[in-house]
Coordinates of C-alpha atoms in Angstrom, one line a residue:
X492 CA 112.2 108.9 63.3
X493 CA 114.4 107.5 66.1
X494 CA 112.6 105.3 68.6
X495 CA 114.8 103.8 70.1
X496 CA 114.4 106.0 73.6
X497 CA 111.2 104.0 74.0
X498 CA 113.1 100.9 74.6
X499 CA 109.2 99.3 75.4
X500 CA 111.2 95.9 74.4
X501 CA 109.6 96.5 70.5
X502 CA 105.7 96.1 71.8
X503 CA 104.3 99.0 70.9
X504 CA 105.6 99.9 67.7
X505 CA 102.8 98.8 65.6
X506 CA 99.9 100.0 68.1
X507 CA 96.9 101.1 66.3
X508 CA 95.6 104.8 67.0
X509 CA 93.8 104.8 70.4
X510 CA 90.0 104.4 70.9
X511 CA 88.6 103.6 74.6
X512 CA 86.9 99.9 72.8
X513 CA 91.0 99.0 72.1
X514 CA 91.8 100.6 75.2
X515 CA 89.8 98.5 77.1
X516 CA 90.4 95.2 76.0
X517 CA 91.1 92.7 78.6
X518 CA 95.1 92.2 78.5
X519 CA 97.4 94.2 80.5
X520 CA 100.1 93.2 83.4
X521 CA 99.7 90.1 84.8
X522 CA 101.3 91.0 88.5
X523 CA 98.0 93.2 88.6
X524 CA 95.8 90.9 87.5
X525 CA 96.9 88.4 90.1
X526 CA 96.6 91.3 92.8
X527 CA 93.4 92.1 92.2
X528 CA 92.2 88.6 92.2
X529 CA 93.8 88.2 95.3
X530 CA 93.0 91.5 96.8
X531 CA 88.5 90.4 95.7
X532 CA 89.6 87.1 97.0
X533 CA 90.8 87.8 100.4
X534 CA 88.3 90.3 101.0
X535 CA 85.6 88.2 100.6
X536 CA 87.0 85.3 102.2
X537 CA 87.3 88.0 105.9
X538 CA 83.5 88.9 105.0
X539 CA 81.9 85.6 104.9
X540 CA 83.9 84.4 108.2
X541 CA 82.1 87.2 109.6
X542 CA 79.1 86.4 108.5
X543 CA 79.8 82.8 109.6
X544 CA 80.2 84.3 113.0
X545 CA 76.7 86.4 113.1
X546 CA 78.8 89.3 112.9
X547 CA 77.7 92.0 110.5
X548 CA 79.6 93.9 107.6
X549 CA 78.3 96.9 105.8
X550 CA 77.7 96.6 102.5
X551 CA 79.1 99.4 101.7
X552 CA 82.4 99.1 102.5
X553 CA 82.6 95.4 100.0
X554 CA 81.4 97.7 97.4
X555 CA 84.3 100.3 97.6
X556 CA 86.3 97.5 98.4
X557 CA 85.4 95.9 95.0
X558 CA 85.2 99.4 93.0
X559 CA 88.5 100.1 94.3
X560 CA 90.0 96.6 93.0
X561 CA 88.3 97.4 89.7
X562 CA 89.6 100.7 89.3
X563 CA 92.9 99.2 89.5
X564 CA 92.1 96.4 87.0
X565 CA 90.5 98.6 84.6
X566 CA 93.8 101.1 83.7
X567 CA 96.3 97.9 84.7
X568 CA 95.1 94.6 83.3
X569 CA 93.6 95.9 80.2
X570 CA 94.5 97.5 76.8
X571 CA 95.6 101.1 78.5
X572 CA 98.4 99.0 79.8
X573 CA 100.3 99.1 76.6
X574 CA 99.2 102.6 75.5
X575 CA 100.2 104.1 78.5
X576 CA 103.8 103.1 77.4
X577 CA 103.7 104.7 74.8
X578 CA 101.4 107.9 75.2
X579 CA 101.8 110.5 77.8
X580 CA 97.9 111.1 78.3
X581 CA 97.5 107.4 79.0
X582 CA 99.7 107.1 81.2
X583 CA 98.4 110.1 83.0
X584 CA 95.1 108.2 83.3
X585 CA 96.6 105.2 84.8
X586 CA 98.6 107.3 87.1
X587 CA 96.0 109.7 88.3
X588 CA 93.3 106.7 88.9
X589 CA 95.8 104.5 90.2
X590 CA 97.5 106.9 92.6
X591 CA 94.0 109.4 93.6
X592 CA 91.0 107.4 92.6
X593 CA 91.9 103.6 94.0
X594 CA 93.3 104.4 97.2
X595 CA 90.1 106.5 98.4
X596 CA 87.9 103.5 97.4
X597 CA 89.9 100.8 98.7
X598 CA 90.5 102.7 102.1
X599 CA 87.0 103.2 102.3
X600 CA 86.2 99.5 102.1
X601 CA 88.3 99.5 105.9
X602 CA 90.4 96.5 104.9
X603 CA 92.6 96.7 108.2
X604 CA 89.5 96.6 110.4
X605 CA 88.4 93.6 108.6
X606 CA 91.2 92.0 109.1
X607 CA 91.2 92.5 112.5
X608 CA 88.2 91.3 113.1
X609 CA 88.3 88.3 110.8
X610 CA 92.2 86.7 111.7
X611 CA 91.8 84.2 114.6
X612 CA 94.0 85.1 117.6
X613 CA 97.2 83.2 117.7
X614 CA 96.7 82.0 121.9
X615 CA 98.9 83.2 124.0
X616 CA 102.3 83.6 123.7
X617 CA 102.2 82.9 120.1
X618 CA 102.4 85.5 116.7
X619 CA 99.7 84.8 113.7
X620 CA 99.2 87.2 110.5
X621 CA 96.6 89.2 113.4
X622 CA 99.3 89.4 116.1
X623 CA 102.0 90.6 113.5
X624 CA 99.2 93.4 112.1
X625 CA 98.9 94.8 114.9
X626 CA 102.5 95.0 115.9
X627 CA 102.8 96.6 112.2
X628 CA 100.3 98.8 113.0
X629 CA 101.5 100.2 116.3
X630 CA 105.3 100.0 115.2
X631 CA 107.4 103.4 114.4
X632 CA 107.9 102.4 110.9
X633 CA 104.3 103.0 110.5
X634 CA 104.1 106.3 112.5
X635 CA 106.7 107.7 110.3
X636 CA 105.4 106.9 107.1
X637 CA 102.2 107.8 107.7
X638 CA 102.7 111.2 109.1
X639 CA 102.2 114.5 107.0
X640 CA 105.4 115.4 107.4
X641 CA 106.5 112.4 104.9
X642 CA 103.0 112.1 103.3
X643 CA 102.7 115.4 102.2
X644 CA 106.3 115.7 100.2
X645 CA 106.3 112.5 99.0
X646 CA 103.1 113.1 97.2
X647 CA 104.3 115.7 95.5
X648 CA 107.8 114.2 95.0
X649 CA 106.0 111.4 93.2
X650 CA 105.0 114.1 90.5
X651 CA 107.9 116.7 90.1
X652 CA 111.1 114.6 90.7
X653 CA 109.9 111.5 88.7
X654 CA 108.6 112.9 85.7
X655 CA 111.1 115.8 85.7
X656 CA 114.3 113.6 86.3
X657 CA 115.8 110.8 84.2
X658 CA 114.4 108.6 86.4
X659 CA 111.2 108.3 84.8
X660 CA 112.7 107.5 81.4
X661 CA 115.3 104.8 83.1
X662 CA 111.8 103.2 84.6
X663 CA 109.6 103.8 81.6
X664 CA 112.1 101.5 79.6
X665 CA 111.2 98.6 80.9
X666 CA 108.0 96.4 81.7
X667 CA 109.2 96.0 85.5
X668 CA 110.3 99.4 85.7
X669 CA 106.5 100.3 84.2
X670 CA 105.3 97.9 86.9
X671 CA 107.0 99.1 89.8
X672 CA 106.3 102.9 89.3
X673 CA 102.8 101.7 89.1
X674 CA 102.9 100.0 93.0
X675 CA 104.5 103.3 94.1
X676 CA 101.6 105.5 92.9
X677 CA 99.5 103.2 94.4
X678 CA 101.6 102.8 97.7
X679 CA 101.7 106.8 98.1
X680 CA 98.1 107.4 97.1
X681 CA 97.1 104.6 100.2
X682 CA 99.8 106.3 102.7
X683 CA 98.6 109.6 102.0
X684 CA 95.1 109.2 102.1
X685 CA 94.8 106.6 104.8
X686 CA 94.7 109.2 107.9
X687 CA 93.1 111.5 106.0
X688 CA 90.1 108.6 105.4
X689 CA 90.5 107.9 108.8
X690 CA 88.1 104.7 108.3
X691 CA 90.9 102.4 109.4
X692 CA 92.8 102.6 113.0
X693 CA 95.9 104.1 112.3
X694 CA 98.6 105.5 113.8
X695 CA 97.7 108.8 113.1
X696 CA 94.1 110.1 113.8
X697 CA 94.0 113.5 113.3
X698 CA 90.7 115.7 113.8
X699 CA 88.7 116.8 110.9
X700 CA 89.5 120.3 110.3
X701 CA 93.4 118.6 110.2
X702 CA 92.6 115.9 108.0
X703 CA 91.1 118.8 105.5
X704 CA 93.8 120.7 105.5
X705 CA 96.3 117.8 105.1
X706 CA 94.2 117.0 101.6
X707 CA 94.2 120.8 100.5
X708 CA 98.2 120.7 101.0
X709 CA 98.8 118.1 98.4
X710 CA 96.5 119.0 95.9
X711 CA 97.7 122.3 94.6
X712 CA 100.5 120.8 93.7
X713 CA 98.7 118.4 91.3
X714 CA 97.2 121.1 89.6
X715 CA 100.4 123.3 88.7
X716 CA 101.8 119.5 87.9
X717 CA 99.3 120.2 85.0
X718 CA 99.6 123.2 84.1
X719 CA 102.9 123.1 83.7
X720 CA 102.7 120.1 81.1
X721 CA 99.8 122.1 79.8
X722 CA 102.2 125.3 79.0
X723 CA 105.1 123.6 78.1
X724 CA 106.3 124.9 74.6
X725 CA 108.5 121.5 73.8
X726 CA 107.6 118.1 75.2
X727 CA 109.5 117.1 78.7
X728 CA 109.7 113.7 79.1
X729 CA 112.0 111.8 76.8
X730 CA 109.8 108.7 77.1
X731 CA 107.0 110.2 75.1
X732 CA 109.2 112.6 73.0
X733 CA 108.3 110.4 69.7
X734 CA 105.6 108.2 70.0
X735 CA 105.0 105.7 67.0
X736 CA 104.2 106.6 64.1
X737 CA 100.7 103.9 63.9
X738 CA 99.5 106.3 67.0
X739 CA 99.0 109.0 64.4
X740 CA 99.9 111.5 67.6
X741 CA 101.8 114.7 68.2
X742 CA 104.3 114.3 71.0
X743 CA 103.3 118.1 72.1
X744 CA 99.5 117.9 72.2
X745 CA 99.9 114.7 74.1
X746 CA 101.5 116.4 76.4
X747 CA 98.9 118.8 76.5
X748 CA 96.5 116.4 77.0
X749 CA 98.1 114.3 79.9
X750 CA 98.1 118.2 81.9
X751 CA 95.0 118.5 81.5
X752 CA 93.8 115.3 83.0
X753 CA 96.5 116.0 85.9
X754 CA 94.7 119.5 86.3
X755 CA 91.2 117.9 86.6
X756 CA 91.8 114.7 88.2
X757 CA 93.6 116.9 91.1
X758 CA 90.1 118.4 91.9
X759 CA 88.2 114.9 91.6
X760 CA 89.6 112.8 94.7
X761 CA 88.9 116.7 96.4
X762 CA 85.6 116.5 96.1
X763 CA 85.0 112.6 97.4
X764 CA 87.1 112.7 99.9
X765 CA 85.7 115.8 101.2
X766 CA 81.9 114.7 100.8
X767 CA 83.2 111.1 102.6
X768 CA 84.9 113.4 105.6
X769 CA 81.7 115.3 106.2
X770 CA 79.7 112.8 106.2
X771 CA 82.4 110.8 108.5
X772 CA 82.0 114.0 111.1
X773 CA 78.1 113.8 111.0
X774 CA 78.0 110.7 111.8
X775 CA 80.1 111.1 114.5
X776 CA 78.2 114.0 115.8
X777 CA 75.1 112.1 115.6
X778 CA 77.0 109.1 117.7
X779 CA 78.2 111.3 120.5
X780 CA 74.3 113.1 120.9
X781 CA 72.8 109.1 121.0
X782 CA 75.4 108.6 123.5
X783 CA 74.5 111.4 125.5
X784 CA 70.6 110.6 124.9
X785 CA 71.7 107.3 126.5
X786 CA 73.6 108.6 129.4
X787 CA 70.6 110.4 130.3
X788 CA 68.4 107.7 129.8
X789 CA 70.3 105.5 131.9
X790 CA 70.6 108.2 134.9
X791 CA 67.2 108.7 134.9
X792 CA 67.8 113.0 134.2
X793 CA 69.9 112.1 136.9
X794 CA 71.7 115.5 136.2
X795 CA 68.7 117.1 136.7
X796 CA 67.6 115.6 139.3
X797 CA 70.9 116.8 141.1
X798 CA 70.9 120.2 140.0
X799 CA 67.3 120.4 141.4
X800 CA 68.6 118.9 144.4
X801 CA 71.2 121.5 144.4
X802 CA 69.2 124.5 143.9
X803 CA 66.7 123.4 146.5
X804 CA 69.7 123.6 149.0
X805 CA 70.5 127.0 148.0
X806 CA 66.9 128.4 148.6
X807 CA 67.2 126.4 151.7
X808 CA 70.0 128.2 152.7
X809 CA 69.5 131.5 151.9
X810 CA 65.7 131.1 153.9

């Protein structure tokens, strides 16, 4: 049996068969590893300043924050690492988690908004890591990539021109080529998501109703991603075409079984990000009525009072 299209620098030859306990073993990529440190690190650092300051920070938010980090850790800096090398339906665990699952938490833990309100403002005249955010933030760059229009086909680009092209296997062959596909899910899954979220300011807020019908548009296409793999009568992607022998795998069923964790995972981020939009809207809903309860308060009925006022006039008139 020829392996040397794996070219997974001699690694993962000897792997024992998979089990989630070896899966999970602490190990992995150490440019993750190092991210996610930093990513808990930084994070922490902005919600204790405001703190500090007597401002408040939901909980909430640090928890999907941290999930989100975790979730990135978990199919990156452990065992799954090296078996997602070498097996399709691995990797498609990494890749569906990495690119659907950790973006919606770590966008729902508002990063940008706390780094807003955490960096200290340069003074004037002067640029510092908040001044240059927000300049990022407004910039075109940002308005481009951001919008559906490049969201929406990269998302699905990500699935049928990479694993369908040679591409994949040129990547695939090496650790930093593993790596770097990797920060791309990731990168999509945050660009896409983020207006959809709409938790962070962005340069694109669109209204609810939109924002649904940007995450239908994408998701389809996951799901024929997987059944295609599903169908598939000979194994497509040269990468995974002979997997070791030690695996005690068929390339085909593999295939199978990385299709079928596509299909379902497409339906997964769905459903949260749908429950987090309607919840989003209520709350909204429920801001705008206080706001009006205020208004009112604050007038006195004053709009009532006027209409009175006004009515009185008419009988006046008409008398």
């Amino acid at each position: 049996m020829d392996h040397s299209g794996h070219g997974m620098d001699g690694m993962n030859m000897d792997l024992p068969p998979f089990t989630l306990g070896r899966g999970l073993e602490f190990g992995g990529d150490p440019v993750f590893l190092v991210g996610c440190l930093l990513g808990l690190g930084l994070y922490g650092w902005a919600v204790i300043r405001l703190r500090r300051r007597g401002d408040a920070w939901p909980v909430g938010r640090t928890v999907a924050w941290a999930l989100g980090v975790v979730s990135v850790a978990l199919v990156m800096c452990t065992g799954l690492n090296d078996y997602g090398m070498a097996m399709f339906s691995v990797h498609m665990v990494q890749h569906m988690i990495i690119s659907m699952l950790s973006p919606i938490l770590l966008l729902l833990g508002a990063p940008v908004t706390l780094a807003l309100r955490a960096l200290p403002a340069a003074g004037r005249g002067r640029k510092g890591p908040r001044e240059l955010l927000v300049a990022l933030l407004h910039s075109r760059y940002m308005r481009i990539i951001t919008h559906p229009a490049f969201t929406i086909p990269l998302f699905i680009a990500s699935l049928y021109a990479l694993y369908f092209s040679p591409l994949f296997d040129f990547l695939m062959e090496s650790r930093a080529g593993h790596i770097g596909m990797m920060v791309h899910f990731l990168a999509v899954g945050l660009v896409f998501f983020w207006p959809i979220m709409g938790v962070d300011p962005g340069p694109h807020r669109p209204g609810y109703v939109m924002r649904m019908l940007e995450l239908f548009a994408g998701m389809p296409f996951h799901a024929f991603f997987g059944i295609a793999l599903m169908m598939a009568s000979e194994p497509m992607v040269d990468t995974f075409l002979n997997p070791p022998a030690s695996l005690g795998i068929d390339a085909l069923s593999d295939q199978s079984a990385a299709g079928g964790i596509a299909w379902a995972f497409s339906e997964i981020p769905s459903v949260v990000v749908l429950i987090a939009l309607v919840f989003q809207w209520y709350k909204s809903e429920e801001r705008l009525s206080q706001r009006a309860d205020r208004a009112a308060d604050r007038n006195g009925d004053k709009d009532l009072a006027d209409y009175n006022a006004y009515l009185a006039s008419l009988n006046a008139r008409g008398q």
